[in-house]
Amino acid sequence: MAIRKDFTDFMVVDEMGMIEYFYVPLPDYYDFRPEELIGTMPQQQYSNLYDEDSTLMNAVRHGKTTKDYPQELVTLEGKRIRQISDTYCIRNGSDVIGAVEFAYYDKRYAENAGKKSFASGQCRRLQMDDMIGSSPVMQELRRKFSKVTDLESPVLLAGETGTGKEMAARIIHNASRRSGREFVYVNCGALPENLLEGILFGVKRGSFTDAEEKEGLFKIADKGTLFLDEINAMPTATQGKILRAIEEKRIRPLGGENEIAVDVRIIASCNVDIDDILQDHGMRKDLYFRLAVIRFEMPPLRKRGNDIQELAEYFIRKLNESPSGRNIRGLDSRAEAFFRKYDWPGNVRELKNTIEGTYFATEGDLIRFEDMKERFVRQNAGRDEDLSAAEDFFASGQSLKEYMDTQMKEYIKASLREHDGVLRDAAQALGLTTQMLRYNMQKYDISV
């Protein structure tokens, strides 16, 4: 199978083979979004890929490096992905703590696949109208976004997880003069520190053992936009190099002697309030002030009023329009009341997942509160089995936020006890990433 090495994606997995990061320069090539794969295994995404065939699994389990490995993978939706890959172990001393795979594709084949997806309506570029919500805060946000799209200054987006920072970054890019060029996404908190610099700035052949020539994300994003998600999680030394790249519009690849000129607009995000970001949240002051020339606070869902109902109706409508969709009219009255009272700590992402998770479970033409209540609270030990968690909440006399915080704190403590304080195992049992478990332990003042 002859493949020209025209464009590259790369995937990083941890020591268990779970995906920590996946970058794709041409998202239309796939029938899934890269960020949806975090916390899964590569072989779960392809119908013809098994543990023994996966170069990434061979790397983390057997310390095996693989180069120029040809494959034709088939996604769960039936799309064929032809690639050649290079796979390397990530080591801490003699221990393999993860692996990274660079995959190369025939660009002509990828572009044709992308056109087919677009023509069939599977992929559409995000526009300003895709920011659903008629609340005053969202109307004002759309108005401000429209004023900065064609500026060249960096943009800083702040807000809680799930408030739509990546979506906002894509909308700004798609409405700008750079829309015909690449939008490159990187989650600074998901990449191992020892790989981050090479991924951002590129690698020169021979700069370290077995190092191959690799273009960095700055170079891939040349004339386009680079979105640095969770930049406050980036090591401070790398933050300094980002600042220099913004100021001088030049980068130096890892192991390189010469600098390379790049023309990249930076959009960055942080998962804390803008007013708090300099208070021991890992952000260099000089980089913050350079990025915050234009800054926006993405509002949490609990502060968006009737947008909750509007978003729920939008997600139901989109599911109704899908090939496997039904004809669901909306939420029942009790579900609507619960949605208005709930604080939505996971914001729009949690709302979307709740709708999707209950859409096919409901038996009638309305999504009922009964269909979703176990997603929010669990049954308490020692109570009658038929006493629902929702009824327990209503009987508690607490606000929903107080009740949910109490339950979450107890579940985390119980999982840590059950798994002898091993964070990865406790997180997996709770359905969380290790990073999210650490965040919640800090939030609720829980120690191992």
mmCIF file with all atom_site columns, C-alpha atoms in Angstrom, residues 9-22 30-32 34 36-61 71-76 81 83 85 87 98-103 105:
data_model
loop_
_atom_site.group_PDB
_atom_site.id
_atom_site.type_symbol
_atom_site.label_atom_id
_atom_site.label_alt_id
_atom_site.label_comp_id
_atom_site.label_asym_id
_atom_site.label_entity_id
_atom_site.label_seq_id
_atom_site.pdbx_PDB_ins_code
_atom_site.Cartn_x
_atom_site.Cartn_y
_atom_site.Cartn_z
_atom_site.occupancy
_atom_site.B_iso_or_equiv
_atom_site.pdbx_formal_charge
_atom_site.auth_seq_id
_atom_site.auth_comp_id
_atom_site.auth_asym_id
_atom_site.auth_atom_id
_atom_site.pdbx_PDB_model_num
ATOM 1  C CA . ASP A 1 9   ? -1.738  13.279 13.056 1.00 0.00 ? 9   ASP A CA 1
ATOM 2  C CA . PHE A 1 10  ? -0.396  12.021 16.353 1.00 0.00 ? 10  PHE A CA 1
ATOM 3  C CA . MET A 1 11  ? -1.784  10.215 19.365 1.00 0.00 ? 11  MET A CA 1
ATOM 4  C CA . VAL A 1 12  ? -0.421  9.938  22.912 1.00 0.00 ? 12  VAL A CA 1
ATOM 5  C CA . VAL A 1 13  ? -1.449  7.081  25.239 1.00 0.00 ? 13  VAL A CA 1
ATOM 6  C CA . ASP A 1 14  ? -0.603  6.391  28.872 1.00 0.00 ? 14  ASP A CA 1
ATOM 7  C CA . GLU A 1 15  ? 0.975   3.241  30.300 1.00 0.00 ? 15  GLU A CA 1
ATOM 8  C CA . MET A 1 16  ? -2.387  1.433  30.099 1.00 0.00 ? 16  MET A CA 1
ATOM 9  C CA . GLY A 1 17  ? -2.898  2.327  26.433 1.00 0.00 ? 17  GLY A CA 1
ATOM 10 C CA . MET A 1 18  ? -5.615  4.916  27.210 1.00 0.00 ? 18  MET A CA 1
ATOM 11 C CA . ILE A 1 19  ? -5.666  7.909  24.868 1.00 0.00 ? 19  ILE A CA 1
ATOM 12 C CA . GLU A 1 20  ? -4.404  11.069 26.577 1.00 0.00 ? 20  GLU A CA 1
ATOM 13 C CA . TYR A 1 21  ? -4.238  13.252 23.467 1.00 0.00 ? 21  TYR A CA 1
ATOM 14 C CA . PHE A 1 22  ? -5.128  12.968 19.764 1.00 0.00 ? 22  PHE A CA 1
ATOM 15 C CA . TYR A 1 30  ? -12.664 10.853 10.484 1.00 0.00 ? 30  TYR A CA 1
ATOM 16 C CA . ASP A 1 31  ? -16.246 10.246 11.629 1.00 0.00 ? 31  ASP A CA 1
ATOM 17 C CA . PHE A 1 32  ? -15.420 11.083 15.267 1.00 0.00 ? 32  PHE A CA 1
ATOM 18 C CA . PRO A 1 34  ? -10.550 13.656 18.466 1.00 0.00 ? 34  PRO A CA 1
ATOM 19 C CA . GLU A 1 36  ? -14.196 12.490 22.259 1.00 0.00 ? 36  GLU A CA 1
ATOM 20 C CA . LEU A 1 37  ? -11.549 9.744  22.302 1.00 0.00 ? 37  LEU A CA 1
ATOM 21 C CA . ILE A 1 38  ? -9.771  10.885 25.476 1.00 0.00 ? 38  ILE A CA 1
ATOM 22 C CA . GLY A 1 39  ? -9.903  8.092  28.042 1.00 0.00 ? 39  GLY A CA 1
ATOM 23 C CA . THR A 1 40  ? -10.619 5.337  25.499 1.00 0.00 ? 40  THR A CA 1
ATOM 24 C CA . MET A 1 41  ? -8.276  2.878  23.767 1.00 0.00 ? 41  MET A CA 1
ATOM 25 C CA . PRO A 1 42  ? -7.421  3.075  20.041 1.00 0.00 ? 42  PRO A CA 1
ATOM 26 C CA . GLN A 1 43  ? -8.736  -0.435 19.388 1.00 0.00 ? 43  GLN A CA 1
ATOM 27 C CA . GLN A 1 44  ? -12.159 0.657  20.678 1.00 0.00 ? 44  GLN A CA 1
ATOM 28 C CA . GLN A 1 45  ? -12.482 3.076  17.731 1.00 0.00 ? 45  GLN A CA 1
ATOM 29 C CA . TYR A 1 46  ? -11.789 0.681  14.844 1.00 0.00 ? 46  TYR A CA 1
ATOM 30 C CA . SER A 1 47  ? -13.700 -2.494 14.014 1.00 0.00 ? 47  SER A CA 1
ATOM 31 C CA . ASN A 1 48  ? -10.620 -4.291 12.637 1.00 0.00 ? 48  ASN A CA 1
ATOM 32 C CA . LEU A 1 49  ? -7.989  -3.292 15.238 1.00 0.00 ? 49  LEU A CA 1
ATOM 33 C CA . TYR A 1 50  ? -7.150  -5.685 18.083 1.00 0.00 ? 50  TYR A CA 1
ATOM 34 C CA . ASP A 1 51  ? -4.712  -5.498 21.013 1.00 0.00 ? 51  ASP A CA 1
ATOM 35 C CA . GLU A 1 52  ? -2.110  -7.674 19.344 1.00 0.00 ? 52  GLU A CA 1
ATOM 36 C CA . ASP A 1 53  ? -2.206  -5.570 16.143 1.00 0.00 ? 53  ASP A CA 1
ATOM 37 C CA . SER A 1 54  ? -2.019  -2.166 17.840 1.00 0.00 ? 54  SER A CA 1
ATOM 38 C CA . THR A 1 55  ? 1.435   -0.613 17.609 1.00 0.00 ? 55  THR A CA 1
ATOM 39 C CA . LEU A 1 56  ? 0.597   1.591  20.588 1.00 0.00 ? 56  LEU A CA 1
ATOM 40 C CA . MET A 1 57  ? -0.336  -1.400 22.747 1.00 0.00 ? 57  MET A CA 1
ATOM 41 C CA . ASN A 1 58  ? 2.852   -3.182 21.669 1.00 0.00 ? 58  ASN A CA 1
ATOM 42 C CA . ALA A 1 59  ? 4.792   -0.089 22.715 1.00 0.00 ? 59  ALA A CA 1
ATOM 43 C CA . VAL A 1 60  ? 3.327   0.243  26.224 1.00 0.00 ? 60  VAL A CA 1
ATOM 44 C CA . ARG A 1 61  ? 3.200   -3.511 26.946 1.00 0.00 ? 61  ARG A CA 1
ATOM 45 C CA . GLN A 1 71  ? -2.418  -0.170 7.983  1.00 0.00 ? 71  GLN A CA 1
ATOM 46 C CA . GLU A 1 72  ? -5.948  0.219  6.652  1.00 0.00 ? 72  GLU A CA 1
ATOM 47 C CA . LEU A 1 73  ? -8.231  0.807  9.632  1.00 0.00 ? 73  LEU A CA 1
ATOM 48 C CA . VAL A 1 74  ? -12.040 0.767  9.554  1.00 0.00 ? 74  VAL A CA 1
ATOM 49 C CA . THR A 1 75  ? -13.933 3.072  11.925 1.00 0.00 ? 75  THR A CA 1
ATOM 50 C CA . LEU A 1 76  ? -17.072 1.920  13.711 1.00 0.00 ? 76  LEU A CA 1
ATOM 51 C CA . ILE A 1 81  ? -8.442  5.091  7.118  1.00 0.00 ? 81  ILE A CA 1
ATOM 52 C CA . GLN A 1 83  ? -2.025  5.256  7.028  1.00 0.00 ? 83  GLN A CA 1
ATOM 53 C CA . SER A 1 85  ? 2.658   5.094  11.322 1.00 0.00 ? 85  SER A CA 1
ATOM 54 C CA . THR A 1 87  ? 5.312   4.560  17.145 1.00 0.00 ? 87  THR A CA 1
ATOM 55 C CA . GLY A 1 98  ? 3.256   5.753  27.596 1.00 0.00 ? 98  GLY A CA 1
ATOM 56 C CA . ALA A 1 99  ? 3.655   5.910  23.839 1.00 0.00 ? 99  ALA A CA 1
ATOM 57 C CA . VAL A 1 100 ? 3.220   8.360  20.976 1.00 0.00 ? 100 VAL A CA 1
ATOM 58 C CA . GLU A 1 101 ? 2.265   7.485  17.411 1.00 0.00 ? 101 GLU A CA 1
ATOM 59 C CA . PHE A 1 102 ? 2.682   9.678  14.333 1.00 0.00 ? 102 PHE A CA 1
ATOM 60 C CA . ALA A 1 103 ? 0.429   8.624  11.444 1.00 0.00 ? 103 ALA A CA 1
ATOM 61 C CA . TYR A 1 105 ? -1.808  9.879  5.192  1.00 0.00 ? 105 TYR A CA 1
#
